[in-house]
mmCIF file of C-alpha atoms in Angstrom:
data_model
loop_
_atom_site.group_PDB
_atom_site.id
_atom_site.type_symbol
_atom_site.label_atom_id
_atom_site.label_comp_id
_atom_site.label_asym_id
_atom_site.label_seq_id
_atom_site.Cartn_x
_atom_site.Cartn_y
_atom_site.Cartn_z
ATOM 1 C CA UNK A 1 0.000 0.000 0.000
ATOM 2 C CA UNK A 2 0.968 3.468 -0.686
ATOM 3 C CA UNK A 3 2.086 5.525 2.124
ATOM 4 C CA UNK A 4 1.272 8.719 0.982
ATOM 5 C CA UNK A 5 -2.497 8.782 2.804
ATOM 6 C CA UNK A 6 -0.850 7.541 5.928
ATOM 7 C CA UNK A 7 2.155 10.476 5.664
ATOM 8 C CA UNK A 8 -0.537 13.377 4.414
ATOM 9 C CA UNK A 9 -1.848 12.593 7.840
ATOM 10 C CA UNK A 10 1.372 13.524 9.973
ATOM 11 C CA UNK A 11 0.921 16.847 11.937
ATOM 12 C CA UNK A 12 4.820 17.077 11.590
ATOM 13 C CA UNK A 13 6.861 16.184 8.281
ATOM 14 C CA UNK A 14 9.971 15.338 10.247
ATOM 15 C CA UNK A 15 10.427 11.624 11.070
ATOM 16 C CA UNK A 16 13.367 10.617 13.237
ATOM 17 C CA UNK A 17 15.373 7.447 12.236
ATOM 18 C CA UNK A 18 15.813 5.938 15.296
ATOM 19 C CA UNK A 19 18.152 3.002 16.277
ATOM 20 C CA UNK A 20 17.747 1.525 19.704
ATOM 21 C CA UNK A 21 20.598 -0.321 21.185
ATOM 22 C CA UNK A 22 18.870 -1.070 24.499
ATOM 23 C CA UNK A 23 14.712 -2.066 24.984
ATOM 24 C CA UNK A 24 14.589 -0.075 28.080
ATOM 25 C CA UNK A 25 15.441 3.103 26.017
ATOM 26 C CA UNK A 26 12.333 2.344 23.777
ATOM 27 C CA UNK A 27 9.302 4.129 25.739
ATOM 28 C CA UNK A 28 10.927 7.029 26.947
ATOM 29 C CA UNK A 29 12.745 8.085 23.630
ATOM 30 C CA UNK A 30 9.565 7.610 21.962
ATOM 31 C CA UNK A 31 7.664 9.312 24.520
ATOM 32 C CA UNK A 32 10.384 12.344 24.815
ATOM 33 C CA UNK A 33 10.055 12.545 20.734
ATOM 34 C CA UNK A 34 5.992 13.156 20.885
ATOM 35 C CA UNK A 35 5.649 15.226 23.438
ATOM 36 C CA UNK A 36 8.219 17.162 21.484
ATOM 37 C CA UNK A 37 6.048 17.699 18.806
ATOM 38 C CA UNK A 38 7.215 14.429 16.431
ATOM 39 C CA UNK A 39 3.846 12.650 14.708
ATOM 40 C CA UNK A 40 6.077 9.361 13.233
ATOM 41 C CA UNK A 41 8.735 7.503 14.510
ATOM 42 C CA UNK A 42 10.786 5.298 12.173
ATOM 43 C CA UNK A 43 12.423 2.569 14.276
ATOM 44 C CA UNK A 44 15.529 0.785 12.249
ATOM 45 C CA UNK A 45 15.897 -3.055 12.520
ATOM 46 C CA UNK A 46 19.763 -2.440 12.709
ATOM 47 C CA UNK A 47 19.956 -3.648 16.402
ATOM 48 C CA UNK A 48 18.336 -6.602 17.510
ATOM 49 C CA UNK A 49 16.043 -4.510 19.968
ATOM 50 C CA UNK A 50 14.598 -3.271 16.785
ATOM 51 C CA UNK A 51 11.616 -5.502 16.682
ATOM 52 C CA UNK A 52 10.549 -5.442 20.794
ATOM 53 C CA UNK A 53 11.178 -1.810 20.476
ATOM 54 C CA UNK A 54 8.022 -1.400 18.008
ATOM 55 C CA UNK A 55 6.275 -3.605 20.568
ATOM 56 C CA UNK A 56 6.766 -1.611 23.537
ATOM 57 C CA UNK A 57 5.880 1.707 21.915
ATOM 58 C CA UNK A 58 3.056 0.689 20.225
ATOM 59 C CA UNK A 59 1.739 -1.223 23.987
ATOM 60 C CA UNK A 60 3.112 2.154 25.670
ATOM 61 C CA UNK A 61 1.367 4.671 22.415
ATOM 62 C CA UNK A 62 -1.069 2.512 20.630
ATOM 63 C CA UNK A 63 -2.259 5.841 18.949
ATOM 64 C CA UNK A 64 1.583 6.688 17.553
ATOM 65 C CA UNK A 65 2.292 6.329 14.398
ATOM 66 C CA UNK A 66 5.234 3.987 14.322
ATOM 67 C CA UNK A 67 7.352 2.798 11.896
ATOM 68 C CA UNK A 68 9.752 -0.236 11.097
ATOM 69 C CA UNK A 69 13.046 1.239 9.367
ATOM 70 C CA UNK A 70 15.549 -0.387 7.305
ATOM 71 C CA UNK A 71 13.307 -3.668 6.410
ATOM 72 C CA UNK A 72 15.569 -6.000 3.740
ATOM 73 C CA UNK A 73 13.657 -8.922 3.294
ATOM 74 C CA UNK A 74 10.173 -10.468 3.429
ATOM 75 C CA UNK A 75 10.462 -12.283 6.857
ATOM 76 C CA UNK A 76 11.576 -8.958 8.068
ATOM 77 C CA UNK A 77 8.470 -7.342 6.629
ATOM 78 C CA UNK A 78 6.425 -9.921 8.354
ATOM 79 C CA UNK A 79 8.036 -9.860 11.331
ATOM 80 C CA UNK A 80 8.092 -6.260 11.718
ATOM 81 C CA UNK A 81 3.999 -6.359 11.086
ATOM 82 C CA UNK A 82 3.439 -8.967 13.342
ATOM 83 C CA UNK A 83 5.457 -6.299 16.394
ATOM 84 C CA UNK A 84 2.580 -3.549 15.491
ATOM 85 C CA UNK A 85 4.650 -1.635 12.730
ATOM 86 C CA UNK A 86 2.095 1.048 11.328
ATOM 87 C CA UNK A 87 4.124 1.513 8.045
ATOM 88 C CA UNK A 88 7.563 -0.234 6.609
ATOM 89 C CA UNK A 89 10.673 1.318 4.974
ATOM 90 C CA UNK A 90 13.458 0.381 3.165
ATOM 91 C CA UNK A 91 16.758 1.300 1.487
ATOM 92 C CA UNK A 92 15.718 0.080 -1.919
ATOM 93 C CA UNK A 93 12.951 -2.846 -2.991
ATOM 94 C CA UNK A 94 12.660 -6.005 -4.822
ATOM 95 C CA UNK A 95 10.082 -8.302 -5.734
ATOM 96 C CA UNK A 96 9.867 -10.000 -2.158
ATOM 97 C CA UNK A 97 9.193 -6.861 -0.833
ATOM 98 C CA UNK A 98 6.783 -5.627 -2.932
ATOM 99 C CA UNK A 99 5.046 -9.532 -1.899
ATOM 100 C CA UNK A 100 4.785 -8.782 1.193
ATOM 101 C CA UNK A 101 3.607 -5.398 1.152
ATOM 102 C CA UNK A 102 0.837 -6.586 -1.400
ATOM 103 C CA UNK A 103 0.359 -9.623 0.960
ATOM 104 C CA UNK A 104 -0.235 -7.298 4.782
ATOM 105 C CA UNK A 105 -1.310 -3.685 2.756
ATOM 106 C CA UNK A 106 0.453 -1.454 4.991
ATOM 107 C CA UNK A 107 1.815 1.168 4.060
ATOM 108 C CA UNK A 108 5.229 0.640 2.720
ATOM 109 C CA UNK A 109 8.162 3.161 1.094
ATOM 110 C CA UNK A 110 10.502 1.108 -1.310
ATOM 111 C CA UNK A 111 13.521 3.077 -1.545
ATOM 112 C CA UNK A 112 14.440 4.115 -5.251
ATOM 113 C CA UNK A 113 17.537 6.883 -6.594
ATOM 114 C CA UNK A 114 17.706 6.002 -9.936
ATOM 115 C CA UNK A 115 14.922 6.561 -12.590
ATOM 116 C CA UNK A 116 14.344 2.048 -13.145
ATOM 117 C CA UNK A 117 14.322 1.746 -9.467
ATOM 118 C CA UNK A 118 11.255 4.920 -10.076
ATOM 119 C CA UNK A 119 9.637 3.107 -13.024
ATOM 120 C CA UNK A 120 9.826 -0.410 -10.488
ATOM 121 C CA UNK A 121 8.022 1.294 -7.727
ATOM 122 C CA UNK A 122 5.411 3.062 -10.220
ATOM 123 C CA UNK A 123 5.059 -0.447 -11.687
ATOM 124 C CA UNK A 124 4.098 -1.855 -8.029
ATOM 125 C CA UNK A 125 1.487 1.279 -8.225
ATOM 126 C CA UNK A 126 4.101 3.001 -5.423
ATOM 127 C CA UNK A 127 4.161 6.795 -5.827
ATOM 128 C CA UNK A 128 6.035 7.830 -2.525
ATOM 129 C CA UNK A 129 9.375 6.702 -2.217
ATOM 130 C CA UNK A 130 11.999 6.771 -0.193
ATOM 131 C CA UNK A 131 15.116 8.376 -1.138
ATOM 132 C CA UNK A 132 18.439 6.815 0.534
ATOM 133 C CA UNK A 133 21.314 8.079 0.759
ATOM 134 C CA UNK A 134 20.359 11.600 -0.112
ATOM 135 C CA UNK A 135 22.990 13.825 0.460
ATOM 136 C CA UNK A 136 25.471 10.742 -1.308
ATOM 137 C CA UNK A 137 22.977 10.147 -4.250
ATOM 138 C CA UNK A 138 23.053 13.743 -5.193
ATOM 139 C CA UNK A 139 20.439 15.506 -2.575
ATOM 140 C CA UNK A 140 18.002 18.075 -4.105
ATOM 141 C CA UNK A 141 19.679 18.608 -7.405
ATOM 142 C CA UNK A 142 18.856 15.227 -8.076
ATOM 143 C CA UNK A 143 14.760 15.227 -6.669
ATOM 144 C CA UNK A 144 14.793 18.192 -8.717
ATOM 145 C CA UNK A 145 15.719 16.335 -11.703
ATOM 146 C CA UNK A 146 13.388 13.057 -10.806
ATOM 147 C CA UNK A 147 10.833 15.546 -10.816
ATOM 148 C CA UNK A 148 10.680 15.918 -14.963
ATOM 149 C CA UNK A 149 9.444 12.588 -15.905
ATOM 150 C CA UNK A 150 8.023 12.413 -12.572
ATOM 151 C CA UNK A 151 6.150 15.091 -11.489
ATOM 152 C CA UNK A 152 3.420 13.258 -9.964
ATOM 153 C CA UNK A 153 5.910 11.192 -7.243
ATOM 154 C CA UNK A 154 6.414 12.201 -3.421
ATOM 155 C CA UNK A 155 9.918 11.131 -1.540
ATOM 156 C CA UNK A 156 11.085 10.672 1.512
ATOM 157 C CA UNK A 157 14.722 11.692 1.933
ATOM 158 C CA UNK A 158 16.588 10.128 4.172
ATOM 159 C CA UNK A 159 20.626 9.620 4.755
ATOM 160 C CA UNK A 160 22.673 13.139 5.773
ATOM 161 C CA UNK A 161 20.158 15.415 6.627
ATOM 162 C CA UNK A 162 20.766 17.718 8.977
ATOM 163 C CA UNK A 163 19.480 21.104 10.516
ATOM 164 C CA UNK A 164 21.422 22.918 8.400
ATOM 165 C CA UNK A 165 19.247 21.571 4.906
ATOM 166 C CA UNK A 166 16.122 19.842 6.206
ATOM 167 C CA UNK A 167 14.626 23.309 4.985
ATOM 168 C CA UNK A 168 15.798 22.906 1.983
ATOM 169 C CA UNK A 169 14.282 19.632 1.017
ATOM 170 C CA UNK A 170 11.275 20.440 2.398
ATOM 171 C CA UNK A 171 10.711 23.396 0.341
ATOM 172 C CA UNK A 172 10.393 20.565 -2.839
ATOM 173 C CA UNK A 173 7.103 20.060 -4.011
ATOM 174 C CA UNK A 174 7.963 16.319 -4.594
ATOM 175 C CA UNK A 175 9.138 16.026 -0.400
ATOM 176 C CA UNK A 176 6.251 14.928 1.743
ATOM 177 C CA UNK A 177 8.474 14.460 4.914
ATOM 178 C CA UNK A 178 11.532 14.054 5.859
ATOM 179 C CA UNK A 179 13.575 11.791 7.833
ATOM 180 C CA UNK A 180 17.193 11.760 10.156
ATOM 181 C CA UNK A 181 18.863 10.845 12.676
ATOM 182 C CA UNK A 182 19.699 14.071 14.142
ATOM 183 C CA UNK A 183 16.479 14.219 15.905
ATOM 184 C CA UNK A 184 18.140 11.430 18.277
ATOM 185 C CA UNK A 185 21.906 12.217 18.910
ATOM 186 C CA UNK A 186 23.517 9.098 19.805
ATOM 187 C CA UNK A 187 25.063 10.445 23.405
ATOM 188 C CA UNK A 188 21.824 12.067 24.876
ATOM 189 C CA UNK A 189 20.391 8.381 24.109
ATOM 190 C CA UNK A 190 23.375 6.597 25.937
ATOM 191 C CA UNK A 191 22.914 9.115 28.879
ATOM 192 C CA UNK A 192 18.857 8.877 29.027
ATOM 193 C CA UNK A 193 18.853 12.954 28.708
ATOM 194 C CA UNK A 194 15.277 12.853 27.631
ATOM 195 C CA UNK A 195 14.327 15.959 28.349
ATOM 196 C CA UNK A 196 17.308 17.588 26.230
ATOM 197 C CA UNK A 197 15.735 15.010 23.454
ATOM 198 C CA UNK A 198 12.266 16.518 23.516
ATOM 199 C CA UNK A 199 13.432 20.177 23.751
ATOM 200 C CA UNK A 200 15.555 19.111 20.329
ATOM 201 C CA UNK A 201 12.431 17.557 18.960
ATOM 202 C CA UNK A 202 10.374 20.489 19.466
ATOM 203 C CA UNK A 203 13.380 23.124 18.586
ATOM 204 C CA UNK A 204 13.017 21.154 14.863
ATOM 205 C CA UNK A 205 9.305 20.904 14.792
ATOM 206 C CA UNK A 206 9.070 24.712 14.908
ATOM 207 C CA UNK A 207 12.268 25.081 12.815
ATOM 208 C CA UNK A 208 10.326 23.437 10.003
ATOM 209 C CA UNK A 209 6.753 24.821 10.700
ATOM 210 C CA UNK A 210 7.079 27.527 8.528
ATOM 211 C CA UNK A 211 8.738 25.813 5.427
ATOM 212 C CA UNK A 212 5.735 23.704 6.014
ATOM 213 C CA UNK A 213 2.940 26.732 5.872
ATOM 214 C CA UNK A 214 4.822 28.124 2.724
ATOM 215 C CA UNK A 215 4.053 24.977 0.693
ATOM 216 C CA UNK A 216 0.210 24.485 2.076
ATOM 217 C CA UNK A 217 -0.443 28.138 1.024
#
C-alpha cells in the first residue's frame, strides 16, 4: 500500500530514524520525541532490539504512528507487522518486498535513486518513495531532476540530513516528509537525557513549521 495517505496525515513532516541499542530506552525516547512535537517515529531493525522496540511503543502509544526502518527482506516485513509496525521502509525494494507489502497492505516506502528503481516502484502502483542516501545520491539537485518525468511522485529523503538543509528539502514540491537521525543524537540516548531530546524535537518541529505553511499556502 501506498504511504502517501498515511504520511498526508502527519501533523509534523519530520520523522526521526531511530536506532535503539537497548529495549529499556524504547518508551521514553519515543515518549520524549511526541511530546516534542514528532507525529512518526521510524524505528531501524539495525539492532536486535529493533523488533521489541516497536512492541513496547506501540503497547506504551497505541495511537503513535510507528514505523519499522531499514526492512531487507520479506520475513523482516512480516516480522516487523506482526510487532505492530504502522508503516515499513526500506533502502531500496525487490520483488519479495513488494510480496509482502501486497500480501499485509500497509503502508510501505521502497527506496528508489535512480529513474528504473522509479519506473519499479510506479510499476508496483508506489508513488512515494523513499530516497536513501540523499545527500550521497546527489540531494536536491537530483529530486529536482526526478521531478521531470516524474512530477506526480512524493519522496522521503533520508541519509545526511541535517538542521542545516532539512529546509531545503522540504521546500520541494515532490518532499512529503523528511527523515534523520539528528532528531536522536547518539550520546543524549546513551545518557537517558530525555528531556534535552524533547526540547531538540520540538526546537526542529518549529524550525520546520514555517517551510511547512509556505508549501500548504
Amino acid at each position: 500500500m501506498d504511504a502517501r495517505p498515511l504520511l498526508a496525515k502527519l501533523t509534523c513532516p519530520l520523522i526521526p530514524v531511530v536506532v535503539i541499542d537497548r529495549l529499556a530506552d524504547a518508551v521514553p525516547l519515543a515518549e520524549a520525541l511526541l511530546q516534542g512535537g514528532i507525529s512518526a517515529l521510524e524505528i531501524t531493525l539495525r539492532t536486535p532490539a529493533g523488533y521489541d522496540a516497536i512492541k513496547a511503543m506501540k503497547s506504551a502509544f497505541p495511537d503513535a504512528v510507528i514505523g519499522a526502518g531499514t526492512v531487507c527482506s520479506d520475513q523482516a516485513f512480516d516480522k516487523a507487522v506482526g510487532c505492530g509496525a504502522d508503516f515499513i521502509v526500506s533502502p531500496g525494494a525487490t520483488d519479495e518486498l513488494f510480496g509482502a507489502a501486497a500480501r499485509h497492505k500497509v503502508p510501505f516506502l521502497p527506496g528508489a535513486v535512480t529513474g528504473s528503481e522509479v519506473l519499479k516502484a510506479i510499476q508496483h502502483d508506489y508513488a512515494t518513495l523513499k530516497f536513501f542516501p540523499a545527500e550521497a545520491a546527489g540531494g536536491v539537485s537530483t529530486l529536482r531532476a526526478l521531478s521531470g518525468p516524474f512530477p506526480e511522485l512524493s519522496f522521503m529523503p533520508t541519509g545526511g540530513i541535517t538542521p542545516d538543509n532539512v529546509s531545503t528539502y522540504l521546500r520541494l514540491e515532490s518532499v512529503c516528509v523528511v527523515g534523520g537521525s539528528w532528531l536522536t543524537p547518539r550520546e543524549l540516548l546513551i545518557h537517558k537525557r530525555w528531556d534535552e531530546l524533547c526540547q531538540l524535537a520540538g526546537d526542529s518541529v518549529a524550525r520546520v513549521a514555517e517551510v511547512s505553511e509556505e508549501k500548504s499556502t
